[in-house]
Amino acid sequence: MRIKQLLLIVAMTSATFAMAQNNDVDQRVEDLLSQMTLEEKIGQMNQLSGGYQYTEMIKAGQVGSVLNIVDPVEINAIQRAAVEQSRLGIPLLVSRDVIHGFRTIFPIPIGLAATFDPALVEQGARVAAIEATASGVRWTFSPMLDVARDPRWGRVAEGSGEDPYLDVQMGVAMVKGYQGDNYADPTSMAACIKHFVGYGAAEGGRDYNTTMISERALRNTYFPAFKACVDAGALTLMTSFNDVDGIPSTGNNWLLRDILREEWGFDGMVVTDWNSSGEMIAHGFAEDLKDATKISINAGVDMDMMSWGYIQHVKALVEEGKISMDTIDNAVRNILKLKFRLGLFENPYVDESLARKVAYAPEHLAAAKQTAIESAILLQNNNSTLPLTKGSTILVTGPMADAPYDQLGTWAFDGEEQYTVTPLKALGAHFNVINAPTLTYSRDKSTASFKAAQKAAKKADAIVVFVGEEAILSGEAHSLSDINLQGAQSELIAAMKATGKPVVVVVIAGRPLTIERDMQNCDAMLYSFHPGTMGGEALADLIAGVAVPSGKTPMTFLRDAGQAPFYYNHPMTGRPNNGTETLLYDIPLKAGQTSLGCTSYYLDTGYGPHLPFGYGLSYTTFEYSNVKIDKAVYGAEDTIVIEYDLTNSGKYDATEVAQIYVRDLVGSVVRPVKELKGFERITLKAGETKHCRYELNVSELAYWNRDMEYVVEPGKFQLWVAGDSASGTALDFEVR
Ligand code: BGC
């Protein structure tokens, strides 16, 4: 009782303190706002890329934020211009795309998602914040929350994949990691949740393309991570390049005002994507930059990134009565509030010697290595080829074996390749390595060196081939229609297979590639999304069995790019898979036309994908048994208690990601085939069985229904506990 009272008092005191802090910030915002001219207000709304070149504009109060500078000396210099030489001394917000690490580069975000380990991802974001803020960067354009279901889209590299639930867990972890416990702490970096919204649904996976998303799909699939991150205190949000139902996001009042501010109560700051205001002209949605500026501000965008429209046109638009002073004041309030919250007025400068001291700190490298270990996915391991025997002789080849720049992946501007540990470097600690350089980069088509490599392989016990994608083949503006291995990489794998030696293929890529045919030419395959600075050590440890794989696929792996978009949680169809497929070459000549008995599949690739969502093997085996739920019927307020035994039935201590899926059998609208509702990482010793328990609130079965209400509809459900989205036995229950 006394402890409870004490906790209550502590809770009340911190709530009161937070409220007092907010009041204090609000008061300071109002005081400052009341002293500002219209020109100074417009200046705060203007974000430019660069530093020194804008010194005069900064002194004149024409710049509120800069992006893309990371040298602490330059940052301090322009900050001095703002704080000491502009009329009101308002500090600048210095921003950067710190997407998966600053100096110490972590796996790309799709690789982070493959860990299914939000606590580790939060730790990585904290490391990124510590390193970036030491340079003076206090705002990052991350996390990217775009649900993406088409691996042709280059930006799948930057997000958490196809599942809204995983997206929520990863997004919230990153926001917490970047922002820390106290916004004003000098190591706190404001997060920017992006791109609001639907950017990941770009038609055909072509970057910047249009999207077709209904309001219900927005609410059920694309909004949840944004809403969860708003609730977790994300300080800023970025609009997206695409249109949603014909309205570009940067000009979308419904999204930015009705949903974000009114419905969700977001009290942070909204910024455009790079020139996304100006791009409304090319969209045919604005006549010119002035028109685009009017539309963006009235839609609720506070800050303009690099269209130059705000600084050029807002004054005239206000004078012409096309934008109200209230609208301007509200935008500036949001910007000033962020600067006060971050403590920039108290601490505008950075210790210029700090950045180099904290970069690549041993604990940062250790966190990056652990993350790279957990993010690698074992896709195949015939005859327990992996791990390879320590001390044995291995032939190492392939374009990604020693590619220090490319293994960092996309958006790794500040990671320095000389700090990268490549697999070739790291494998020497465990094996006698024969280095056989073949293809020099992933698009290389020259097979001239293959014979020599085959000859050299005679002396090896096994071959490890590192293939994949250079960093530049994924990320923004790098979509592909063919997502097979590029260049002569498949030929290289086949040539190595022809030696008769055991072949391990390690894929280091920015997206889930179509690697089914390559898997047939190797004994084991380990899949690593660009793993970052410590990727080499992580992969070497996995290959040697010092670490055991535990990653799971955050996206469905396709047989062929023609299957895209393809995701496990698709809506139920009227002709679901019934286990019979008549494939292309089984169709008799002049077969009569019929659709009877046919289901939704391709004649050439069949019904299923290559590998399902949530899939990943281990060096050990896991068995699920005694899976049960505590009741047959639940009320809306109840909790479903799920219990199961998980056994590590193999020879290695290892971690399994146990996943919980649900299907709502009948809805007022068509429901997904399955939905991930929970997961846990469970570590077991070889031979150990653990009794596991997971609680799922019935309220988590809610969705936006036919009447666009967020409700749990009574009826029948099924639930699975399994190691991937395609396994397990359904348990039935009902909600009344
Ligand atoms: C990207 C954003 C990024 C911004 C700033 C844009 O091209 O779409 O994700 O944050 O540039 O670099």
Short mmCIF file of N, CA and C in Angstrom, two decimals, residues 456-518:
data_model
loop_
_atom_site.label_atom_id
_atom_site.label_comp_id
_atom_site.label_asym_id
_atom_site.label_seq_id
_atom_site.Cartn_x
_atom_site.Cartn_y
_atom_site.Cartn_z
N ALA A 456 41.48 -23.24 -57.53
CA ALA A 456 41.92 -22.95 -56.15
C ALA A 456 41.05 -23.68 -55.13
N ALA A 457 39.81 -23.91 -55.51
CA ALA A 457 38.86 -24.55 -54.57
C ALA A 457 39.24 -25.99 -54.26
N LYS A 458 40.06 -26.56 -55.12
CA LYS A 458 40.47 -27.96 -54.88
C LYS A 458 41.11 -28.12 -53.51
N LYS A 459 41.80 -27.08 -53.04
CA LYS A 459 42.51 -27.17 -51.75
C LYS A 459 41.59 -26.84 -50.57
N ALA A 460 40.35 -26.46 -50.87
CA ALA A 460 39.47 -25.99 -49.78
C ALA A 460 38.51 -27.08 -49.32
N ASP A 461 38.13 -27.00 -48.04
CA ASP A 461 37.11 -27.93 -47.52
C ASP A 461 35.71 -27.45 -47.90
N ALA A 462 35.55 -26.16 -48.05
CA ALA A 462 34.24 -25.60 -48.41
C ALA A 462 34.45 -24.25 -49.10
N ILE A 463 33.40 -23.81 -49.78
CA ILE A 463 33.47 -22.52 -50.49
C ILE A 463 32.42 -21.59 -49.91
N VAL A 464 32.81 -20.36 -49.65
CA VAL A 464 31.83 -19.36 -49.21
C VAL A 464 31.78 -18.25 -50.26
N VAL A 465 30.60 -18.07 -50.87
CA VAL A 465 30.45 -17.10 -51.95
C VAL A 465 29.63 -15.92 -51.44
N PHE A 466 30.19 -14.74 -51.48
CA PHE A 466 29.47 -13.54 -51.03
C PHE A 466 28.93 -12.79 -52.24
N VAL A 467 27.63 -12.82 -52.39
CA VAL A 467 26.99 -12.14 -53.52
C VAL A 467 26.00 -11.11 -52.98
N GLY A 468 25.30 -10.43 -53.87
CA GLY A 468 24.26 -9.52 -53.40
C GLY A 468 24.12 -8.29 -54.26
N GLU A 469 24.01 -7.15 -53.59
CA GLU A 469 23.80 -5.90 -54.30
C GLU A 469 24.75 -4.85 -53.75
N GLU A 470 25.31 -4.05 -54.64
CA GLU A 470 26.05 -2.87 -54.19
C GLU A 470 25.05 -1.96 -53.48
N ALA A 471 25.58 -1.09 -52.62
CA ALA A 471 24.70 -0.20 -51.86
C ALA A 471 23.80 0.63 -52.78
N ILE A 472 24.33 1.01 -53.92
CA ILE A 472 23.60 1.94 -54.78
C ILE A 472 22.45 1.27 -55.55
N LEU A 473 22.29 -0.03 -55.44
CA LEU A 473 21.19 -0.68 -56.18
C LEU A 473 19.87 -0.68 -55.42
N SER A 474 19.90 -0.19 -54.17
CA SER A 474 18.63 -0.03 -53.45
C SER A 474 18.62 1.37 -52.84
N GLY A 475 17.56 1.69 -52.10
CA GLY A 475 17.44 3.04 -51.55
C GLY A 475 16.64 3.92 -52.48
N GLU A 476 16.63 5.23 -52.14
CA GLU A 476 15.79 6.16 -52.90
C GLU A 476 16.18 6.20 -54.38
N ALA A 477 15.16 6.23 -55.22
CA ALA A 477 15.33 6.37 -56.67
C ALA A 477 16.04 5.17 -57.28
N HIS A 478 16.11 4.04 -56.57
CA HIS A 478 16.79 2.87 -57.11
C HIS A 478 15.89 1.64 -57.08
N SER A 479 14.84 1.73 -57.88
CA SER A 479 13.92 0.62 -58.03
C SER A 479 14.40 -0.27 -59.16
N LEU A 480 14.01 -1.52 -59.12
CA LEU A 480 14.41 -2.47 -60.15
C LEU A 480 13.18 -3.27 -60.57
N SER A 481 13.13 -3.65 -61.86
CA SER A 481 12.04 -4.54 -62.26
C SER A 481 12.51 -5.99 -62.22
N ASP A 482 13.82 -6.19 -62.26
CA ASP A 482 14.39 -7.54 -62.18
C ASP A 482 15.16 -7.63 -60.87
N ILE A 483 14.69 -8.46 -59.96
CA ILE A 483 15.36 -8.54 -58.65
C ILE A 483 16.08 -9.87 -58.45
N ASN A 484 16.53 -10.45 -59.57
CA ASN A 484 17.48 -11.55 -59.49
C ASN A 484 18.85 -10.97 -59.16
N LEU A 485 19.78 -11.83 -58.78
CA LEU A 485 21.16 -11.39 -58.62
C LEU A 485 21.62 -10.78 -59.95
N GLN A 486 22.29 -9.66 -59.88
CA GLN A 486 22.74 -8.98 -61.10
C GLN A 486 24.07 -9.56 -61.57
N GLY A 487 24.50 -9.11 -62.74
CA GLY A 487 25.79 -9.51 -63.29
C GLY A 487 25.89 -11.02 -63.45
N ALA A 488 27.10 -11.54 -63.23
CA ALA A 488 27.31 -12.98 -63.41
C ALA A 488 27.33 -13.70 -62.06
N GLN A 489 26.59 -13.15 -61.08
CA GLN A 489 26.66 -13.74 -59.73
C GLN A 489 26.04 -15.14 -59.67
N SER A 490 24.91 -15.32 -60.37
CA SER A 490 24.30 -16.66 -60.36
C SER A 490 25.23 -17.65 -61.04
N GLU A 491 25.90 -17.22 -62.11
CA GLU A 491 26.85 -18.10 -62.80
C GLU A 491 28.01 -18.44 -61.86
N LEU A 492 28.43 -17.48 -61.06
CA LEU A 492 29.52 -17.73 -60.11
C LEU A 492 29.11 -18.82 -59.11
N ILE A 493 27.90 -18.70 -58.59
CA ILE A 493 27.42 -19.70 -57.63
C ILE A 493 27.40 -21.08 -58.30
N ALA A 494 26.88 -21.12 -59.53
CA ALA A 494 26.80 -22.40 -60.25
C ALA A 494 28.20 -22.96 -60.51
N ALA A 495 29.13 -22.09 -60.85
CA ALA A 495 30.51 -22.54 -61.11
C ALA A 495 31.12 -23.13 -59.84
N MET A 496 30.83 -22.52 -58.71
CA MET A 496 31.38 -23.03 -57.46
C MET A 496 30.73 -24.38 -57.11
N LYS A 497 29.45 -24.48 -57.39
CA LYS A 497 28.74 -25.73 -57.12
C LYS A 497 29.35 -26.87 -57.95
N ALA A 498 29.75 -26.53 -59.17
CA ALA A 498 30.30 -27.53 -60.09
C ALA A 498 31.60 -28.16 -59.56
N THR A 499 32.24 -27.52 -58.58
CA THR A 499 33.48 -28.09 -58.03
C THR A 499 33.19 -29.31 -57.17
N GLY A 500 31.93 -29.47 -56.75
CA GLY A 500 31.58 -30.59 -55.88
C GLY A 500 31.87 -30.32 -54.41
N LYS A 501 32.44 -29.17 -54.10
CA LYS A 501 32.69 -28.83 -52.69
C LYS A 501 31.40 -28.28 -52.07
N PRO A 502 31.27 -28.37 -50.75
CA PRO A 502 30.11 -27.73 -50.12
C PRO A 502 30.14 -26.22 -50.38
N VAL A 503 29.00 -25.68 -50.78
CA VAL A 503 28.95 -24.25 -51.10
C VAL A 503 28.00 -23.51 -50.16
N VAL A 504 28.54 -22.51 -49.49
CA VAL A 504 27.71 -21.62 -48.67
C VAL A 504 27.59 -20.31 -49.42
N VAL A 505 26.36 -19.86 -49.62
CA VAL A 505 26.17 -18.55 -50.25
C VAL A 505 25.72 -17.57 -49.17
N VAL A 506 26.39 -16.44 -49.13
CA VAL A 506 25.97 -15.37 -48.23
C VAL A 506 25.52 -14.21 -49.11
N VAL A 507 24.25 -13.83 -48.96
CA VAL A 507 23.73 -12.72 -49.76
C VAL A 507 23.77 -11.47 -48.90
N ILE A 508 24.36 -10.41 -49.45
CA ILE A 508 24.40 -9.11 -48.75
C ILE A 508 23.70 -8.12 -49.67
N ALA A 509 22.47 -7.75 -49.33
CA ALA A 509 21.66 -7.00 -50.30
C ALA A 509 20.78 -5.98 -49.60
N GLY A 510 20.13 -5.16 -50.41
CA GLY A 510 19.28 -4.09 -49.88
C GLY A 510 17.80 -4.43 -49.91
N ARG A 511 17.47 -5.57 -50.44
CA ARG A 511 16.06 -5.96 -50.57
C ARG A 511 15.98 -7.49 -50.60
N PRO A 512 14.79 -8.05 -50.42
CA PRO A 512 14.66 -9.49 -50.60
C PRO A 512 14.71 -9.80 -52.09
N LEU A 513 15.79 -10.42 -52.53
CA LEU A 513 15.95 -10.73 -53.95
C LEU A 513 15.25 -12.04 -54.28
N THR A 514 15.05 -12.28 -55.55
CA THR A 514 14.49 -13.56 -55.98
C THR A 514 15.66 -14.53 -56.13
N ILE A 515 15.89 -15.36 -55.12
CA ILE A 515 17.11 -16.18 -55.09
C ILE A 515 16.78 -17.67 -55.07
N GLU A 516 15.55 -18.01 -55.49
CA GLU A 516 15.17 -19.42 -55.43
C GLU A 516 16.11 -20.30 -56.26
N ARG A 517 16.40 -19.86 -57.50
CA ARG A 517 17.23 -20.73 -58.36
C ARG A 517 18.67 -20.81 -57.84
N ASP A 518 19.14 -19.73 -57.19
CA ASP A 518 20.49 -19.78 -56.64
C ASP A 518 20.57 -20.71 -55.44
#
